[in-house]
Amino acid sequence: MRDRLKYNLGLKLLSFLIAFLLWLIVVNIDDPIISKTYSNIPVTVEHAEILSEKQKTYQIVDDTQTVNVTVSAKRRVLSKIKQEDIIVTADIKELYLDSQIPLEVKISGYEGSYENAVTSPRNLQVKIEDNISKTCNITPIALGTVRDGYVLGKLNTQPENITINGPESQVKKISKVTAEVDIAGLSENTTLEANLFFYDANGEEIDQSRLGNNLGNFGVKVEAILYKTKMVPITVDVSHVQVADGYSISAVKLTPDEIEVAGPKEILDQFDMIQIPASELYGEDVSGKTDFTVDMTNYLPTEIQLADDHANNVVVSVLVEKDGTKNYELPVGSIAVKNLDEDLRLTYQDTNDLEVHVKGSSEVLSKLNINKAASIDLEEYTKAGTYTVPVKFELPEGCVLETEISVEIVLEEK
């Protein structure tokens, strides 16, 4: 019996096989193969130069620039794999159907230690386009406000244009290129580093991540040239304003009567007045106040500009009075208000000055203060509403109004 056990090789092999299977079962129960999904793994594209050599480029579509990777491995191995260990590549050489590139997964440091790794989606989706170039002018844009006493005179970009290259669909959309600089607090000419922005025809910003340009590491600079400011008086020639028979021009009023301009110091120092020529003001048989609006930008010398581009208009008021009368401008705020109901609040519908013509001797009229002579009586106006109210005047003896004057008021409950 002992000899049979000692020399029976088949029995020994069977025992060994049973022992191995028992060991394998135990090991797999204790360290089984499981799966884990890693999200948002970036895809690296390889050999993109193949397309560049053909003057083509690619654009990743369908949000496949990141993928999910499911890794199957023993629990002991899988517990050690980190997201950054997973490398997903797409090789342009494997491109098929002009839109699909198979994805390959490698897990750094764990080669051969895992069962498999599968991406979702399985392919990188790309759009192949011609690679084109386009040259655009660069428009400088200033942000902020320079120091008081200065205005921004000019902005010069260095360089003045840019050549952009990239996918045809992106490059063709570019309608405007801007270079933005912050000029807040500047008080001298300064060259600043600029930020470039691309816009389409609708003013929407275009993503630059797939675009290149010819500026390299130098970028764009913008030179900000500042001008000093100065207040300059305005004069006017009214010789082309012809009044009606029996009338004469009593006064000419300019609003404003001076204007702020800016320019290089050497030119600004020699600029002391702006003249509005007679050709701007023309009238025939004028018998009342006449206003002319003049655009002052037409009368600024080269190199001189307005400090405020929106303050370009000056109103020239030509006051005309009948012989034997005097013309006054009465601010509505100077009209005395009598008998206003204590429950009501008064405002004027029109706050422009009233034109008042008074007839009388020149000696008396020269001393008349029309602002202290006008009043309105609201004793009969006791309810909220809009009313036209006559203006009463206390005039010296021998003086009379040429025409009655009224004012439109608005009464509101307090």
Short mmCIF file of C-alpha atoms in Angstrom, two decimals:
data_model
loop_
_atom_site.label_atom_id
_atom_site.label_comp_id
_atom_site.label_asym_id
_atom_site.label_seq_id
_atom_site.Cartn_x
_atom_site.Cartn_y
_atom_site.Cartn_z
CA MET A 1 0.00 0.00 0.00
CA ARG A 2 2.83 2.31 0.90
CA ASP A 3 4.59 1.56 -2.37
CA ARG A 4 1.48 2.31 -4.38
CA LEU A 5 1.21 5.78 -2.84
CA LYS A 6 4.92 6.38 -3.19
CA TYR A 7 5.17 5.61 -6.89
CA ASN A 8 1.70 6.70 -8.19
CA LEU A 9 2.60 9.81 -10.28
CA GLY A 10 -0.95 10.35 -11.59
CA LEU A 11 -2.32 10.66 -8.10
CA LYS A 12 0.31 13.25 -7.24
CA LEU A 13 -0.52 15.34 -10.28
CA LEU A 14 -4.22 15.22 -9.48
CA SER A 15 -3.54 16.38 -5.95
CA PHE A 16 -1.43 19.27 -7.23
CA LEU A 17 -4.12 20.35 -9.69
CA ILE A 18 -6.82 20.29 -7.00
CA ALA A 19 -4.60 22.35 -4.69
CA PHE A 20 -3.93 24.92 -7.46
CA LEU A 21 -7.62 25.27 -8.26
CA LEU A 22 -8.41 25.76 -4.58
CA TRP A 23 -5.71 28.45 -4.39
CA LEU A 24 -7.03 30.19 -7.54
CA ILE A 25 -10.57 30.21 -6.15
CA VAL A 26 -9.40 31.74 -2.88
CA VAL A 27 -7.29 34.37 -4.62
CA ASN A 28 -10.16 35.45 -6.92
CA ILE A 29 -12.60 35.63 -4.07
CA ASP A 30 -10.22 37.85 -2.10
CA ASP A 31 -8.97 40.02 -5.10
CA PRO A 32 -11.61 39.89 -7.87
CA ILE A 33 -11.53 41.73 -11.22
CA ILE A 34 -13.77 44.81 -11.06
CA SER A 35 -14.41 47.87 -13.25
CA LYS A 36 -14.25 51.60 -12.59
CA THR A 37 -15.12 54.56 -14.83
CA TYR A 38 -12.93 57.68 -14.90
CA SER A 39 -14.67 60.81 -16.26
CA ASN A 40 -13.45 63.77 -18.33
CA ILE A 41 -10.14 62.34 -19.48
CA PRO A 42 -8.59 64.74 -22.05
CA VAL A 43 -7.74 63.45 -25.51
CA THR A 44 -4.29 64.18 -26.95
CA VAL A 45 -4.12 64.40 -30.74
CA GLU A 46 -0.93 63.05 -32.28
CA HIS A 47 0.69 63.70 -35.67
CA ALA A 48 -1.43 66.78 -36.45
CA GLU A 49 1.44 67.94 -38.66
CA ILE A 50 0.19 65.48 -41.30
CA LEU A 51 -2.78 67.80 -41.89
CA SER A 52 -0.67 70.96 -41.64
CA GLU A 53 1.53 69.75 -44.47
CA LYS A 54 -1.59 69.52 -46.63
CA GLN A 55 -2.73 73.06 -45.62
CA LYS A 56 -5.58 71.57 -43.64
CA THR A 57 -6.58 71.64 -40.01
CA TYR A 58 -9.00 69.82 -37.74
CA GLN A 59 -11.60 70.86 -35.23
CA ILE A 60 -12.89 68.57 -32.49
CA VAL A 61 -16.70 68.39 -32.54
CA ASP A 62 -19.52 66.86 -30.50
CA ASP A 63 -17.66 67.62 -27.23
CA THR A 64 -15.37 64.61 -27.69
CA GLN A 65 -12.22 66.43 -26.56
CA THR A 66 -12.76 64.67 -23.21
CA VAL A 67 -14.01 61.11 -22.76
CA ASN A 68 -14.91 58.63 -20.07
CA VAL A 69 -12.61 55.61 -19.61
CA THR A 70 -13.78 52.36 -18.01
CA VAL A 71 -10.88 50.28 -16.63
CA SER A 72 -11.19 46.60 -15.63
CA ALA A 73 -8.53 45.25 -13.27
CA LYS A 74 -8.09 43.43 -10.02
CA ARG A 75 -9.31 45.36 -7.06
CA ARG A 76 -5.79 45.67 -5.65
CA VAL A 77 -4.50 47.23 -8.91
CA LEU A 78 -7.54 49.38 -9.59
CA SER A 79 -7.36 50.99 -6.15
CA LYS A 80 -3.95 52.43 -7.08
CA ILE A 81 -4.81 53.84 -10.54
CA LYS A 82 -5.36 57.61 -10.49
CA GLN A 83 -7.13 59.71 -13.10
CA GLU A 84 -3.89 61.42 -14.12
CA ASP A 85 -2.33 58.01 -14.90
CA ILE A 86 -4.77 57.50 -17.78
CA ILE A 87 -3.59 58.76 -21.18
CA VAL A 88 -5.98 58.83 -24.15
CA THR A 89 -4.57 59.56 -27.61
CA ALA A 90 -5.99 59.97 -31.10
CA ASP A 91 -3.53 59.44 -33.94
CA ILE A 92 -4.28 61.44 -37.09
CA LYS A 93 -2.68 58.58 -39.04
CA GLU A 94 -5.69 56.43 -38.10
CA LEU A 95 -8.25 58.94 -39.45
CA TYR A 96 -11.07 57.33 -41.42
CA LEU A 97 -14.21 58.69 -43.09
CA ASP A 98 -12.55 62.13 -42.76
CA SER A 99 -14.22 62.50 -39.37
CA GLN A 100 -13.33 59.58 -37.05
CA ILE A 101 -10.12 58.82 -35.17
CA PRO A 102 -9.99 55.69 -32.97
CA LEU A 103 -8.99 56.36 -29.36
CA GLU A 104 -6.19 54.46 -27.65
CA VAL A 105 -5.80 54.17 -23.88
CA LYS A 106 -2.61 53.71 -21.89
CA ILE A 107 -2.31 53.66 -18.14
CA SER A 108 1.13 54.95 -17.16
CA GLY A 109 2.97 52.67 -14.75
CA TYR A 110 0.39 49.88 -14.99
CA GLU A 111 1.14 48.37 -18.40
CA GLY A 112 0.05 44.72 -18.36
CA SER A 113 -1.51 45.06 -14.90
CA TYR A 114 -5.09 45.59 -16.01
CA GLU A 115 -7.51 43.54 -18.08
CA ASN A 116 -8.71 46.30 -20.44
CA ALA A 117 -9.56 50.00 -20.72
CA VAL A 118 -12.37 51.23 -22.97
CA THR A 119 -13.29 54.81 -23.89
CA SER A 120 -16.76 56.24 -24.32
CA PRO A 121 -17.14 57.36 -27.04
CA ARG A 122 -14.78 55.05 -28.87
CA ASN A 123 -13.72 57.64 -31.49
CA LEU A 124 -12.67 61.27 -31.56
CA GLN A 125 -15.09 63.20 -33.77
CA VAL A 126 -13.30 65.81 -35.94
CA LYS A 127 -14.10 68.19 -38.76
CA ILE A 128 -11.36 68.52 -41.37
CA GLU A 129 -11.13 71.95 -43.01
CA ASP A 130 -8.82 73.94 -45.21
CA ASN A 131 -6.35 76.05 -43.25
CA ILE A 132 -6.60 79.65 -44.51
CA SER A 133 -5.15 83.06 -43.63
CA LYS A 134 -6.73 86.50 -43.42
CA THR A 135 -5.20 89.92 -42.79
CA CYS A 136 -7.22 92.40 -40.69
CA ASN A 137 -6.68 95.94 -39.49
CA ILE A 138 -6.38 96.27 -35.72
CA THR A 139 -8.74 98.79 -34.11
CA PRO A 140 -7.41 100.24 -30.83
CA ILE A 141 -9.91 100.56 -27.98
CA ALA A 142 -9.26 102.66 -24.85
CA LEU A 143 -10.79 101.73 -21.49
CA GLY A 144 -10.95 104.17 -18.59
CA THR A 145 -10.43 107.94 -18.34
CA VAL A 146 -7.20 109.94 -18.39
CA ARG A 147 -6.29 112.45 -15.68
CA ASP A 148 -8.18 115.76 -15.43
CA GLY A 149 -6.81 118.42 -17.75
CA TYR A 150 -6.06 115.90 -20.50
CA VAL A 151 -8.00 114.06 -23.16
CA LEU A 152 -7.10 111.10 -25.30
CA GLY A 153 -5.82 112.46 -28.60
CA LYS A 154 -4.82 109.44 -30.66
CA LEU A 155 -4.32 105.70 -30.38
CA ASN A 156 -1.72 104.08 -32.61
CA THR A 157 -1.37 100.30 -32.83
CA GLN A 158 1.99 98.62 -33.32
CA PRO A 159 1.63 96.80 -35.74
CA GLU A 160 -1.43 98.19 -37.51
CA ASN A 161 -2.66 94.84 -38.84
CA ILE A 162 -2.55 91.13 -38.10
CA THR A 163 -2.56 87.97 -40.21
CA ILE A 164 -4.76 85.25 -38.72
CA ASN A 165 -4.68 81.61 -39.74
CA GLY A 166 -6.83 78.66 -38.81
CA PRO A 167 -9.92 76.67 -39.81
CA GLU A 168 -11.75 78.25 -42.72
CA SER A 169 -15.09 78.32 -40.88
CA GLN A 170 -13.54 80.29 -38.00
CA VAL A 171 -11.30 82.64 -39.95
CA LYS A 172 -14.06 83.67 -42.37
CA LYS A 173 -16.26 84.74 -39.45
CA ILE A 174 -13.76 87.34 -38.25
CA SER A 175 -15.12 90.80 -39.03
CA LYS A 176 -13.21 92.98 -36.58
CA VAL A 177 -10.02 92.77 -34.52
CA THR A 178 -9.57 95.07 -31.52
CA ALA A 179 -6.64 95.83 -29.24
CA GLU A 180 -7.84 96.99 -25.81
CA VAL A 181 -5.73 99.04 -23.38
CA ASP A 182 -6.48 100.63 -20.00
CA ILE A 183 -5.67 104.37 -20.02
CA ALA A 184 -7.12 105.17 -16.58
CA GLY A 185 -5.14 107.93 -14.84
CA LEU A 186 -2.63 108.57 -17.64
CA SER A 187 -1.13 112.08 -17.86
CA GLU A 188 1.53 111.56 -20.53
CA ASN A 189 2.06 109.71 -23.80
CA THR A 190 2.44 106.00 -23.02
CA THR A 191 2.87 102.75 -24.97
CA LEU A 192 0.84 99.89 -23.45
CA GLU A 193 0.56 96.15 -23.95
CA ALA A 194 -2.84 95.37 -25.51
CA ASN A 195 -5.27 92.47 -25.29
CA LEU A 196 -6.49 91.16 -28.65
CA PHE A 197 -10.12 90.29 -29.32
CA PHE A 198 -11.77 88.91 -32.47
CA TYR A 199 -15.44 89.63 -33.32
CA ASP A 200 -17.90 88.45 -35.95
CA ALA A 201 -20.29 90.66 -37.94
CA ASN A 202 -22.84 90.53 -35.08
CA GLY A 203 -20.32 91.76 -32.53
CA GLU A 204 -20.01 88.35 -30.87
CA GLU A 205 -16.54 87.44 -29.60
CA ILE A 206 -14.81 84.58 -31.43
CA ASP A 207 -12.88 81.89 -29.55
CA GLN A 208 -9.16 82.13 -30.42
CA SER A 209 -8.11 78.71 -29.14
CA ARG A 210 -7.96 77.18 -32.66
CA LEU A 211 -6.52 80.29 -34.33
CA GLY A 212 -2.95 81.39 -34.87
CA ASN A 213 -1.41 84.69 -35.98
CA ASN A 214 1.84 86.21 -37.20
CA LEU A 215 2.63 88.19 -34.05
CA GLY A 216 4.38 85.39 -32.18
CA ASN A 217 5.49 86.35 -28.67
CA PHE A 218 5.60 90.09 -29.41
CA GLY A 219 1.85 90.72 -29.28
CA VAL A 220 0.32 94.12 -29.97
CA LYS A 221 1.18 97.44 -28.37
CA VAL A 222 -0.90 100.61 -28.42
CA GLU A 223 0.58 104.10 -28.18
CA ALA A 224 -1.76 106.48 -26.32
CA ILE A 225 -1.13 110.13 -27.23
CA LEU A 226 -2.64 112.64 -24.77
CA TYR A 227 -3.64 116.25 -25.44
CA LYS A 228 -3.89 119.16 -23.02
CA THR A 229 -7.25 120.98 -22.81
CA LYS A 230 -8.16 124.65 -22.91
CA MET A 231 -11.31 126.83 -22.79
CA VAL A 232 -11.60 129.03 -25.89
CA PRO A 233 -14.13 131.89 -26.35
CA ILE A 234 -16.48 131.96 -29.35
CA THR A 235 -17.29 135.01 -31.49
CA VAL A 236 -19.91 135.28 -34.22
CA ASP A 237 -20.61 137.43 -37.28
CA VAL A 238 -24.36 138.18 -37.70
CA SER A 239 -24.05 140.52 -40.67
CA HIS A 240 -26.11 138.15 -42.88
CA VAL A 241 -29.13 138.29 -40.55
CA GLN A 242 -31.51 140.85 -42.14
CA VAL A 243 -34.24 142.17 -39.83
CA ALA A 244 -37.66 143.41 -40.92
CA ASP A 245 -38.36 147.11 -41.40
CA GLY A 246 -38.82 148.84 -38.09
CA TYR A 247 -36.80 146.22 -36.19
CA SER A 248 -33.22 145.99 -35.02
CA ILE A 249 -30.94 143.38 -33.43
CA SER A 250 -30.85 144.04 -29.71
CA ALA A 251 -28.50 141.28 -28.60
CA VAL A 252 -26.68 138.12 -29.69
CA LYS A 253 -26.42 135.31 -27.19
CA LEU A 254 -24.23 132.19 -27.51
CA THR A 255 -24.91 129.02 -25.54
CA PRO A 256 -22.25 128.18 -24.54
CA ASP A 257 -20.08 131.23 -25.22
CA GLU A 258 -16.84 129.24 -24.84
CA ILE A 259 -15.88 125.69 -25.62
CA GLU A 260 -13.24 123.26 -24.36
CA VAL A 261 -10.76 122.09 -26.97
CA ALA A 262 -7.69 119.86 -26.92
CA GLY A 263 -4.56 119.45 -28.98
CA PRO A 264 -0.76 119.35 -28.99
CA LYS A 265 0.60 121.98 -26.58
CA GLU A 266 2.56 123.96 -29.19
CA ILE A 267 -0.57 124.38 -31.36
CA LEU A 268 -3.00 124.85 -28.47
CA ASP A 269 -0.93 127.74 -27.05
CA GLN A 270 -1.50 129.72 -30.28
CA PHE A 271 -5.24 129.03 -30.48
CA ASP A 272 -7.21 131.72 -28.58
CA MET A 273 -10.60 132.11 -30.29
CA ILE A 274 -13.14 130.39 -32.55
CA GLN A 275 -14.89 132.56 -35.12
CA ILE A 276 -18.34 131.57 -36.46
CA PRO A 277 -18.56 133.14 -39.94
CA ALA A 278 -21.54 135.09 -41.26
CA SER A 279 -22.32 132.30 -43.74
CA GLU A 280 -23.60 130.13 -40.85
CA LEU A 281 -26.32 132.65 -39.90
CA TYR A 282 -28.69 133.80 -42.63
CA GLY A 283 -32.15 135.29 -42.31
CA GLU A 284 -34.51 137.70 -44.06
CA ASP A 285 -37.27 139.92 -42.56
CA VAL A 286 -36.49 138.62 -39.07
CA SER A 287 -38.87 140.15 -36.52
CA GLY A 288 -38.37 137.96 -33.46
CA LYS A 289 -35.83 135.90 -31.59
CA THR A 290 -34.12 133.45 -33.97
CA ASP A 291 -31.88 130.54 -33.00
CA PHE A 292 -29.12 129.07 -35.16
CA THR A 293 -27.36 125.80 -34.25
CA VAL A 294 -23.73 125.66 -35.35
CA ASP A 295 -21.48 122.58 -35.43
CA MET A 296 -18.15 123.85 -34.08
CA THR A 297 -16.11 120.96 -35.47
CA ASN A 298 -16.29 122.72 -38.84
CA TYR A 299 -14.24 125.63 -37.48
CA LEU A 300 -11.44 123.91 -35.62
CA PRO A 301 -7.96 124.06 -37.12
CA THR A 302 -6.00 120.93 -37.98
CA GLU A 303 -4.65 119.11 -34.90
CA ILE A 304 -7.26 120.75 -32.63
CA GLN A 305 -10.29 118.74 -31.48
CA LEU A 306 -13.17 119.09 -29.05
CA ALA A 307 -12.44 117.85 -25.53
CA ASP A 308 -15.93 116.31 -25.56
CA ASP A 309 -17.07 114.93 -28.93
CA HIS A 310 -20.71 115.31 -27.86
CA ALA A 311 -20.37 119.04 -27.08
CA ASN A 312 -20.00 120.11 -30.69
CA ASN A 313 -23.10 122.32 -31.05
CA VAL A 314 -23.41 125.99 -30.10
CA VAL A 315 -26.76 127.80 -30.21
CA VAL A 316 -26.57 131.39 -31.45
CA SER A 317 -29.69 133.35 -30.38
CA VAL A 318 -30.28 136.58 -32.29
CA LEU A 319 -32.63 138.83 -30.28
CA VAL A 320 -34.64 141.27 -32.38
CA GLU A 321 -36.81 144.08 -31.07
CA LYS A 322 -39.17 146.56 -32.64
CA ASP A 323 -38.01 150.14 -32.74
CA GLY A 324 -39.28 151.87 -29.63
CA THR A 325 -39.46 148.57 -27.71
CA LYS A 326 -37.00 146.51 -25.72
CA ASN A 327 -36.69 142.76 -25.82
CA TYR A 328 -36.13 140.82 -22.58
CA GLU A 329 -35.50 137.15 -21.84
CA LEU A 330 -37.41 136.09 -18.75
CA PRO A 331 -36.34 132.88 -16.91
CA VAL A 332 -39.49 131.05 -15.78
CA GLY A 333 -37.83 130.47 -12.42
CA SER A 334 -37.85 134.22 -11.72
CA ILE A 335 -41.66 134.51 -12.08
CA ALA A 336 -43.22 135.23 -8.69
CA VAL A 337 -45.97 132.73 -7.74
CA LYS A 338 -48.98 134.01 -5.80
CA ASN A 339 -51.77 132.09 -4.06
CA LEU A 340 -50.47 128.55 -4.73
CA ASP A 341 -52.66 126.02 -2.89
CA GLU A 342 -50.65 124.52 -0.01
CA ASP A 343 -51.62 121.00 -1.09
CA LEU A 344 -50.24 121.44 -4.61
CA ARG A 345 -46.77 121.46 -6.10
CA LEU A 346 -45.87 123.58 -9.16
CA THR A 347 -43.57 122.73 -12.09
CA TYR A 348 -43.23 124.34 -15.52
CA GLN A 349 -44.02 122.35 -18.65
CA ASP A 350 -41.30 124.24 -20.56
CA THR A 351 -38.29 125.65 -18.73
CA ASN A 352 -36.99 127.76 -21.63
CA ASP A 353 -36.77 131.52 -21.15
CA LEU A 354 -39.79 133.59 -22.19
CA GLU A 355 -39.35 136.37 -24.74
CA VAL A 356 -40.94 139.62 -23.51
CA HIS A 357 -41.30 142.78 -25.64
CA VAL A 358 -41.99 146.01 -23.75
CA LYS A 359 -42.76 149.34 -25.42
CA GLY A 360 -41.70 152.57 -23.75
CA SER A 361 -39.06 155.23 -23.57
CA SER A 362 -35.50 153.98 -23.92
CA GLU A 363 -34.49 155.70 -20.68
CA VAL A 364 -37.14 153.86 -18.62
CA LEU A 365 -36.66 150.53 -20.38
CA SER A 366 -32.91 150.58 -19.78
CA LYS A 367 -33.60 150.57 -16.02
CA LEU A 368 -36.38 147.97 -16.03
CA ASN A 369 -35.54 144.65 -14.29
CA ILE A 370 -38.01 142.31 -15.97
CA ASN A 371 -37.15 139.45 -13.57
CA LYS A 372 -38.70 141.36 -10.66
CA ALA A 373 -41.74 142.54 -12.60
CA ALA A 374 -43.35 139.19 -13.54
CA SER A 375 -45.82 137.10 -11.54
CA ILE A 376 -48.63 134.54 -11.88
CA ASP A 377 -51.74 134.34 -9.69
CA LEU A 378 -52.98 130.78 -8.97
CA GLU A 379 -55.95 131.64 -6.78
CA GLU A 380 -58.38 130.04 -9.27
CA TYR A 381 -56.24 126.92 -9.82
CA THR A 382 -57.07 124.63 -6.91
CA LYS A 383 -56.91 121.17 -8.53
CA ALA A 384 -54.07 119.11 -10.01
CA GLY A 385 -53.68 119.45 -13.75
CA THR A 386 -51.95 121.27 -16.60
CA TYR A 387 -52.88 124.91 -17.18
CA THR A 388 -51.90 127.87 -19.34
CA VAL A 389 -51.65 130.86 -17.03
CA PRO A 390 -51.19 134.52 -18.06
CA VAL A 391 -48.09 136.25 -16.75
CA LYS A 392 -48.72 139.64 -15.20
CA PHE A 393 -46.14 142.43 -15.24
CA GLU A 394 -45.76 145.46 -13.01
CA LEU A 395 -44.34 147.93 -15.51
CA PRO A 396 -43.30 151.55 -15.01
CA GLU A 397 -45.73 154.23 -16.12
CA GLY A 398 -45.69 154.72 -19.84
CA CYS A 399 -44.53 151.14 -20.57
CA VAL A 400 -46.76 148.45 -22.09
CA LEU A 401 -46.37 144.87 -23.32
CA GLU A 402 -46.22 144.44 -27.08
CA THR A 403 -47.93 141.02 -26.74
CA GLU A 404 -49.50 139.17 -23.85
CA ILE A 405 -47.32 136.46 -22.25
CA SER A 406 -48.51 133.17 -20.77
CA VAL A 407 -46.80 130.15 -19.29
CA GLU A 408 -47.83 126.47 -19.13
CA ILE A 409 -47.72 125.01 -15.63
CA VAL A 410 -48.27 121.57 -14.11
CA LEU A 411 -49.91 121.30 -10.68
CA GLU A 412 -49.55 118.04 -8.76
CA GLU A 413 -50.76 116.96 -5.37
CA LYS A 414 -48.05 116.81 -2.75
#
